Amino acid sequence: MQMRTIVDLQTGEVTQVLDDTVYPDPVPPTRAEQEANRQQAYSNEADPLAMQMLRDEATKTVWLAKIDEIKARFPYPVS
């Protein structure tokens, strides 16, 4: 259980209460979902860097770092 902070917006009074809410375990994303997430991120983030790299406005290192970051952000589930 965790403590939750409640602030009364009218008085500014701060209260700590015990949060006994039971939250279900999050469902990990499927491989297909992660592939779609990666594809979207590649299109939005890595592809523009690739175009900049081709115009000598960005380095290959920056582009590859972005690809690695996207892979880390959307890892494939371990089977």
Short mmCIF file of C-alpha atoms in Angstrom, two decimals:
data_model
loop_
_atom_site.label_atom_id
_atom_site.label_comp_id
_atom_site.label_asym_id
_atom_site.label_seq_id
_atom_site.Cartn_x
_atom_site.Cartn_y
_atom_site.Cartn_z
CA MET A 1 0.00 0.00 0.00
CA GLN A 2 1.08 3.53 -0.71
CA MET A 3 0.43 6.90 0.81
CA ARG A 4 -1.47 9.31 -1.39
CA THR A 5 -1.46 13.08 -1.01
CA ILE A 6 -4.72 14.97 -1.28
CA VAL A 7 -4.74 18.77 -1.54
CA ASP A 8 -7.91 20.75 -0.85
CA LEU A 9 -7.90 23.36 -3.62
CA GLN A 10 -10.01 25.82 -1.63
CA THR A 11 -8.07 25.77 1.65
CA GLY A 12 -4.70 24.44 0.49
CA GLU A 13 -4.86 21.82 3.24
CA VAL A 14 -2.66 18.79 2.52
CA THR A 15 -3.73 15.38 3.76
CA GLN A 16 -1.89 12.06 3.54
CA VAL A 17 -4.13 9.01 3.18
CA LEU A 18 -3.41 5.34 2.77
CA ASP A 19 -4.17 4.22 -0.77
CA ASP A 20 -5.37 0.64 -0.55
CA THR A 21 -6.54 0.49 -4.16
CA VAL A 22 -5.53 -2.76 -5.81
CA TYR A 23 -4.26 -2.16 -9.32
CA PRO A 24 -4.01 -5.07 -11.75
CA ASP A 25 -0.61 -5.95 -13.10
CA PRO A 26 -0.06 -4.10 -16.35
CA VAL A 27 -0.35 -6.25 -19.45
CA PRO A 28 2.92 -6.11 -21.38
CA PRO A 29 2.63 -5.09 -25.03
CA THR A 30 2.70 -7.78 -27.68
CA ARG A 31 5.44 -8.06 -30.27
CA ALA A 32 3.03 -6.76 -32.94
CA GLU A 33 2.22 -3.72 -30.80
CA GLN A 34 5.91 -3.01 -30.22
CA GLU A 35 6.65 -3.40 -33.94
CA ALA A 36 3.91 -0.85 -34.69
CA ASN A 37 5.26 1.48 -31.97
CA ARG A 38 8.77 1.22 -33.39
CA GLN A 39 7.59 1.83 -36.94
CA GLN A 40 5.74 4.96 -35.87
CA ALA A 41 8.76 6.21 -33.94
CA TYR A 42 11.11 5.47 -36.83
CA SER A 43 8.86 7.43 -39.18
CA ASN A 44 8.47 10.38 -36.82
CA GLU A 45 11.93 10.55 -35.28
CA ALA A 46 14.62 8.55 -37.14
CA ASP A 47 13.61 9.13 -40.75
CA PRO A 48 13.90 12.93 -40.51
CA LEU A 49 17.39 12.48 -39.04
CA ALA A 50 18.29 10.20 -41.94
CA MET A 51 17.26 12.91 -44.39
CA GLN A 52 19.30 15.46 -42.43
CA MET A 53 22.24 13.08 -42.50
CA LEU A 54 22.01 12.81 -46.28
CA ARG A 55 22.11 16.62 -46.49
CA ASP A 56 25.08 16.76 -44.06
CA GLU A 57 22.90 18.47 -41.45
CA ALA A 58 23.20 15.60 -38.95
CA THR A 59 25.73 12.88 -38.32
CA LYS A 60 25.32 9.16 -38.78
CA THR A 61 26.10 8.78 -35.07
CA VAL A 62 23.06 10.89 -34.13
CA TRP A 63 20.82 8.89 -36.46
CA LEU A 64 22.07 5.53 -35.13
CA ALA A 65 21.70 6.73 -31.54
CA LYS A 66 18.06 7.60 -32.25
CA ILE A 67 17.47 4.11 -33.65
CA ASP A 68 19.02 2.56 -30.53
CA GLU A 69 16.88 4.80 -28.32
CA ILE A 70 13.71 3.72 -30.12
CA LYS A 71 14.65 0.04 -29.77
CA ALA A 72 15.24 0.56 -26.04
CA ARG A 73 11.94 2.43 -25.64
CA PHE A 74 9.95 -0.29 -27.42
CA PRO A 75 11.66 -3.60 -26.60
CA TYR A 76 10.30 -6.82 -28.00
CA PRO A 77 8.86 -9.21 -25.41
CA VAL A 78 11.00 -12.15 -24.41
CA SER A 79 9.38 -15.37 -25.58
#
